[in-house]
CSV table of C-alpha atoms in Angstrom, one decimal:
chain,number,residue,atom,x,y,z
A,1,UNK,CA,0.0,0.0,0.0
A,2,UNK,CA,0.7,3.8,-0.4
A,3,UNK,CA,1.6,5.9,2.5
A,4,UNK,CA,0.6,9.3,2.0
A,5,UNK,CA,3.3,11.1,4.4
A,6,UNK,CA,4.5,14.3,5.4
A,7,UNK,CA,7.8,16.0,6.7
A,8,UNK,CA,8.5,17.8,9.5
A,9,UNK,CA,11.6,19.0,10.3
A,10,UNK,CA,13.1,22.7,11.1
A,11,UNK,CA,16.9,21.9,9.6
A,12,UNK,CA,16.6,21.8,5.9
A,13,UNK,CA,19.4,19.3,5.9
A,14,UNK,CA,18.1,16.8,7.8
A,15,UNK,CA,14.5,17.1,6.1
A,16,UNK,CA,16.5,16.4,3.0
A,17,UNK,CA,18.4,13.8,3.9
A,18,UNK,CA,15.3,11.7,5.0
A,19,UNK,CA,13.6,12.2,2.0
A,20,UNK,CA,16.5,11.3,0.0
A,21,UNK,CA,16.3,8.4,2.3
A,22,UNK,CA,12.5,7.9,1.8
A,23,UNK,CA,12.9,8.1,-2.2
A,24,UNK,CA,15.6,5.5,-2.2
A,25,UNK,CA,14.9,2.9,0.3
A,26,UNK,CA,11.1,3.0,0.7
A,27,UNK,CA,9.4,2.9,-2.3
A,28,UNK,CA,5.9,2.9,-0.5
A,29,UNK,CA,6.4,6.2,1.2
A,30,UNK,CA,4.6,9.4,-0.7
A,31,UNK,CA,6.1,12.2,0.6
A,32,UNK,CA,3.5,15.1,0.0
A,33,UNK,CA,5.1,18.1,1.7
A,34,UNK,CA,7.5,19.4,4.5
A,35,UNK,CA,7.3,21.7,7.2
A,36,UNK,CA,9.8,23.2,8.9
A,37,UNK,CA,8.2,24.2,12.2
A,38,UNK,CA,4.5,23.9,13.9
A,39,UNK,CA,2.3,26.1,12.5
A,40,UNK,CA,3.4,25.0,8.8
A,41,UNK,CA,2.6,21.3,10.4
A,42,UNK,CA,-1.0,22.1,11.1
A,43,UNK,CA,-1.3,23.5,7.9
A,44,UNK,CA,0.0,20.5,6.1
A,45,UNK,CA,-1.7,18.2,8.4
A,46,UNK,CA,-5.1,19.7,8.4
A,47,UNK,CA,-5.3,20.3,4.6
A,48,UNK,CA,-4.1,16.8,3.8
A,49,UNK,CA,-5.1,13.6,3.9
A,50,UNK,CA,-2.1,11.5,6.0
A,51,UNK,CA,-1.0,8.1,6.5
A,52,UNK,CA,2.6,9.0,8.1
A,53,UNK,CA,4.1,11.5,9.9
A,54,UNK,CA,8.0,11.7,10.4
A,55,UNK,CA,8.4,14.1,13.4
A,56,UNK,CA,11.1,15.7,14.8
A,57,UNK,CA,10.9,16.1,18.7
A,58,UNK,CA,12.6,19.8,19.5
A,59,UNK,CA,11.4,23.0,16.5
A,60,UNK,CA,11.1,26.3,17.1
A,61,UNK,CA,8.3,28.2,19.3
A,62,UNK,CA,7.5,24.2,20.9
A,63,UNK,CA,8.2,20.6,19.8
A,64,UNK,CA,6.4,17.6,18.3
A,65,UNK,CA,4.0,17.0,21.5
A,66,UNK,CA,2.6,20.5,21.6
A,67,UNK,CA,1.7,19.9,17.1
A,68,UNK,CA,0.4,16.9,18.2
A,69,UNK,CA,-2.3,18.3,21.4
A,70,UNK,CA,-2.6,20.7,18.9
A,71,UNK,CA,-4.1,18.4,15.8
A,72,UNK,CA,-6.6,16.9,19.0
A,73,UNK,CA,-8.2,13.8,16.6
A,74,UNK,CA,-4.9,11.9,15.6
A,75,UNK,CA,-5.6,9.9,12.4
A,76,UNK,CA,-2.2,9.2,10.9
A,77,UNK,CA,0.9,7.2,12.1
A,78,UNK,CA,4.0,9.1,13.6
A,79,UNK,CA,7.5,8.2,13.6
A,80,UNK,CA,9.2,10.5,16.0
A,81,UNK,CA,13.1,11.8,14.5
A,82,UNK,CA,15.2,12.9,17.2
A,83,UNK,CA,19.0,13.2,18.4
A,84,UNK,CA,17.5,12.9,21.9
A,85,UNK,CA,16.8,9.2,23.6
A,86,UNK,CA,15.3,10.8,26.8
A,87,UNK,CA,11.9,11.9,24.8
A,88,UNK,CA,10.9,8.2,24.3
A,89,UNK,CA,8.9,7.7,26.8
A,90,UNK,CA,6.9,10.8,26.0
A,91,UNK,CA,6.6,9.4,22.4
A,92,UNK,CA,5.2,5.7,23.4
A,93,UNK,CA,2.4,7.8,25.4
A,94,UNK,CA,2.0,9.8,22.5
A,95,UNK,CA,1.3,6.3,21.1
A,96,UNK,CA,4.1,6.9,18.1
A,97,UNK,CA,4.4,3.7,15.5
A,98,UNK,CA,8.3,4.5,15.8
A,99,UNK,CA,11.5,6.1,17.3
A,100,UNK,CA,14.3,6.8,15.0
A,101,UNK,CA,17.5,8.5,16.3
A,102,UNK,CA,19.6,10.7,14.8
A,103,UNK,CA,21.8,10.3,12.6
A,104,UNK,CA,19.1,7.8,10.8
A,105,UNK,CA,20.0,4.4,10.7
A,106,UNK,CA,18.5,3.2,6.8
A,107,UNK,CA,17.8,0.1,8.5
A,108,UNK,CA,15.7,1.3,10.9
A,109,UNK,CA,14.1,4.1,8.7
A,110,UNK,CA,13.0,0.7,6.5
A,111,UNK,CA,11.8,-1.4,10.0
A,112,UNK,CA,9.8,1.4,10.5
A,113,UNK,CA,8.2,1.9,7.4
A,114,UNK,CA,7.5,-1.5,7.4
A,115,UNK,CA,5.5,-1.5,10.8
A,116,UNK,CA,3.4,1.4,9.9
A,117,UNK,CA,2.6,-0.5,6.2
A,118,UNK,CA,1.6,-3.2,8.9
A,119,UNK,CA,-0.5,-1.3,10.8
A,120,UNK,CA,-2.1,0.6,8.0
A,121,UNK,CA,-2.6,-2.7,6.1
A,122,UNK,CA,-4.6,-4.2,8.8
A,123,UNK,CA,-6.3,-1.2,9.5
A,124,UNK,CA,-8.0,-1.4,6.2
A,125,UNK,CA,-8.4,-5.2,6.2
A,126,UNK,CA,-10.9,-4.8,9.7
A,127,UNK,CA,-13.1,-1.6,7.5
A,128,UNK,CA,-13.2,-4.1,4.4
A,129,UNK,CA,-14.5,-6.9,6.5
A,130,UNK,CA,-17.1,-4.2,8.2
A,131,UNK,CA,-18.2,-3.8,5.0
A,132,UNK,CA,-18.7,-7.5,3.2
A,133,UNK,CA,-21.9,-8.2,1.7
A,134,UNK,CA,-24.2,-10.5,3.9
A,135,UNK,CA,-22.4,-9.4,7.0
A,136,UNK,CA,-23.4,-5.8,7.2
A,137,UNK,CA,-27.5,-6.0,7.6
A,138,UNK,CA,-27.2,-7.3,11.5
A,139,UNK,CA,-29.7,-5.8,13.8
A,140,UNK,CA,-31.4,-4.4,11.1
A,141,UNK,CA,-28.3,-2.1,9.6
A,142,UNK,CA,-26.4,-1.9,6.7
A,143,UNK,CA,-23.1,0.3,6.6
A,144,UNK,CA,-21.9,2.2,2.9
A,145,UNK,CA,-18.8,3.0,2.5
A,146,UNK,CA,-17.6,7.0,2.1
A,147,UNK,CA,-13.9,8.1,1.5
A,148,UNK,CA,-13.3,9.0,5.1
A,149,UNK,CA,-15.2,5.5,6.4
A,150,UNK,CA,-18.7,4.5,6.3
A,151,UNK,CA,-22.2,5.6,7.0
A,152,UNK,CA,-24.6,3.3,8.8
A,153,UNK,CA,-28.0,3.4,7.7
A,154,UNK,CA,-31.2,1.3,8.8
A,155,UNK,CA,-32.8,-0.8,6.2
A,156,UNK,CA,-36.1,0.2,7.1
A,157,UNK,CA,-35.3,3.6,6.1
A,158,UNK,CA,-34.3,2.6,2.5
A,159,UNK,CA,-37.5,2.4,-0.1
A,160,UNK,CA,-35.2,1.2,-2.9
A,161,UNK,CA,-32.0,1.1,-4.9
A,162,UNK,CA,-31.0,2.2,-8.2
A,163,UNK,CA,-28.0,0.9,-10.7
A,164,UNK,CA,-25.6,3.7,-11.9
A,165,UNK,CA,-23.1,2.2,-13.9
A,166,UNK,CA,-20.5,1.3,-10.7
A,167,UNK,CA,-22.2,3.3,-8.6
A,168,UNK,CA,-25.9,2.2,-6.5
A,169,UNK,CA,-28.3,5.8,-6.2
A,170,UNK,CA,-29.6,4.5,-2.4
A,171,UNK,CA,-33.3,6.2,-2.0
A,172,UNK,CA,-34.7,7.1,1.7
A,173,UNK,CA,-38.2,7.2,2.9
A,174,UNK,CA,-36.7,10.9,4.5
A,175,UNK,CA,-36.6,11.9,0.6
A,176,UNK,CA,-33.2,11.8,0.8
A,177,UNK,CA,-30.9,10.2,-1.9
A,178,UNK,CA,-27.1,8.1,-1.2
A,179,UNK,CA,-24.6,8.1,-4.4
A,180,UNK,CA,-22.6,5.1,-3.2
A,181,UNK,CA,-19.4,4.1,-5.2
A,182,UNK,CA,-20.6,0.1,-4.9
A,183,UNK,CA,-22.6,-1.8,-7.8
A,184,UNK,CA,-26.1,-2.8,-7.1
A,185,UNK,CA,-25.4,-6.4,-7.3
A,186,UNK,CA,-23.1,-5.9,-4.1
A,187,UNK,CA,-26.3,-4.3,-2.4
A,188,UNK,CA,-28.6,-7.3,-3.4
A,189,UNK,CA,-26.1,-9.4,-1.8
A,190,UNK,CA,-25.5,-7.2,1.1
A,191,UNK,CA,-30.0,-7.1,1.7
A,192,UNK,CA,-30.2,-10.7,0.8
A,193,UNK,CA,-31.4,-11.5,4.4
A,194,UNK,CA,-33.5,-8.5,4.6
A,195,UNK,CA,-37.0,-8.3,2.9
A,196,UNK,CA,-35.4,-6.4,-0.5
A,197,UNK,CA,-35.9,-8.1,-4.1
A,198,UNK,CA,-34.6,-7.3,-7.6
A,199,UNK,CA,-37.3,-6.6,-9.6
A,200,UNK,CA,-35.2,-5.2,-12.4
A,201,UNK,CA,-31.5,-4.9,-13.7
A,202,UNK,CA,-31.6,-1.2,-12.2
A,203,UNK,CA,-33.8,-1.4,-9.4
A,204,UNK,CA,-33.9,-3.3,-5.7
A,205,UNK,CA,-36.8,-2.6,-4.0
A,206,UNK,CA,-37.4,-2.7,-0.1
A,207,UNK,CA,-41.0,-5.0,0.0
A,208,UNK,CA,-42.1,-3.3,3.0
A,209,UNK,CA,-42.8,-0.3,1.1
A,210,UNK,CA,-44.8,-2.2,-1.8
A,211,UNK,CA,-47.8,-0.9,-1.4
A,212,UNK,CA,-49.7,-2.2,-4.7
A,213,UNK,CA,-48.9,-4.5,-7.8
A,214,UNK,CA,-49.8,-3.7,-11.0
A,215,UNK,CA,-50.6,-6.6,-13.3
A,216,UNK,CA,-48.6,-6.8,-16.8
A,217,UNK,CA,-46.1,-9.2,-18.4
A,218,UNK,CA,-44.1,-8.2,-15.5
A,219,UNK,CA,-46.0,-5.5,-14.6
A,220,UNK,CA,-44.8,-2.7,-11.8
A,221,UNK,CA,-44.7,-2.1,-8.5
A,222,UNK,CA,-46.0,1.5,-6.8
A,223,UNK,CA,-43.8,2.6,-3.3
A,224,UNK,CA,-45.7,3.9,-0.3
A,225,UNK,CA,-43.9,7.3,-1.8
A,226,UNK,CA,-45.9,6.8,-5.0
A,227,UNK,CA,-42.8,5.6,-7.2
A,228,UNK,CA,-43.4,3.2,-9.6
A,229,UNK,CA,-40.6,1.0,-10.7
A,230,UNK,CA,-41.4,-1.8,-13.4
A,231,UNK,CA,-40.8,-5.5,-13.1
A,232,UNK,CA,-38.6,-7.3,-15.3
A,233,UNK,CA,-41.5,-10.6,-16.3
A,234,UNK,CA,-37.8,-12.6,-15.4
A,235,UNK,CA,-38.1,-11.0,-11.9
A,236,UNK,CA,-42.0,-11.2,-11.6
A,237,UNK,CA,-42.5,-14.7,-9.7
A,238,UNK,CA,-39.3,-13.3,-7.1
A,239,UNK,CA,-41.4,-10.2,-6.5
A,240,UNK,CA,-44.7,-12.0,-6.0
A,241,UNK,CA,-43.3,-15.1,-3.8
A,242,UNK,CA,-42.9,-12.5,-0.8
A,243,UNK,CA,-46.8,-11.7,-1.1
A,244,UNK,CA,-47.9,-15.6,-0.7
């Protein structure tokens, strides 16, 4: 995977020797800006979205623990850059992935690259599991997934679902409307244990809001918000087994 990651460092030399470093011997590291004391950190950090910080302990006007109460909600990794041993105990309880002295051992700039990729890696694996088809609709819940995580909606609030290319339009009995980067075939999987039947290549349909059935070779279905969404005749007997 690809660690977005930033710089911060107030010697210019340093900063350029680790992302010499970086470029050479880590080939997974992004390095998408530098800063050279606090207040340009916040500015990177609160403009970007980060996977790594490298972090030197002592800058000008404060060190690395003041950026860090500053930032508050800590979403990235940090791997702390210091000539100083005595500040590691400060860095495990600022829970940092990493503590690389001065001058930087390549060795240990790659260990600790490594153990962030590890973390990150699994990270992801437990949201991709949170979100697998047949395992998200417990208790009556569904999650979709958004660039910054994933909303959790209640399938009782969903009337029906709409194919857009690779993306599903999600519809809400609150007349509101989800544009979800997930194919509607992943959502019929994902409802299969709740009442929700595909009643057309574009459309899944939440049976609970079926309120009447209009007769044709497949005929259509009207929602309790007056939608009317035709049946595919392929998709017809499906529709109709859940009114037996």
């Amino acid at each position: 995977m690809k660690l977005k990651s930033i710089i911060v460092e107030d010697e210019e030399t340093s900063r350029t020797i680790l992302k010499n470093y970086i470029a050479k011997y880590c080939p997974n590291v992004e390095v998408l800006g530098e800063a050279a004391n606090i207040e340009e950190a916040l500015v990177l950090i609160r403009n970007t979205e980060l996977d790594l910080v490298f972090l030197d302990v002592e800058m000008p006007y404060g060190n690395a623990f003041d950026l860090l109460d500053k930032v508050g909600d800590i979403s990235f990794e940090t791997v702390f850059v210091t000539a100083y041993n005595h500040y590691a105990i400060d860095a495990l309880n600022a829970h940092a992935s990493y503590y690389l002295m001065k001058p930087i051992s390549i060795d240990e700039l790659i260990k600790a690259v490594d153990y962030v990729t590890e973390i990150r890696t699994k990270e992801d694996a437990l949201q991709d599991q949170v979100l697998v088809p047949k395992t998200n609709s417990v208790n009556g819940k569904i999650t979709i997934p958004q660039q910054d995580g994933f909303e959790v909606l209640e399938t009782a609030d969903i009337l029906y679902c709409k194919a857009d290319d690779n993306y599903t339009e999600i519809y809400l009995n609150t007349n509101k409307k989800k544009l979800v980067s997930k194919t509607l075939k992943y959502f019929e999987e994902a409802l299969s244990d709740s009442s929700f039947a595909r009643v057309h290549k574009s459309y899944l349909v939440n049976v609970n809001e079926v309120k009447k059935y209009i007769k044709g070779k497949g005929g259509s279905v009207v929602l309790s918000n007056g939608k009317q969404i035709m049946v595919s005749a392929s998709k017809k007997s499906d529709l109709l087994s859940y009114f037996k």
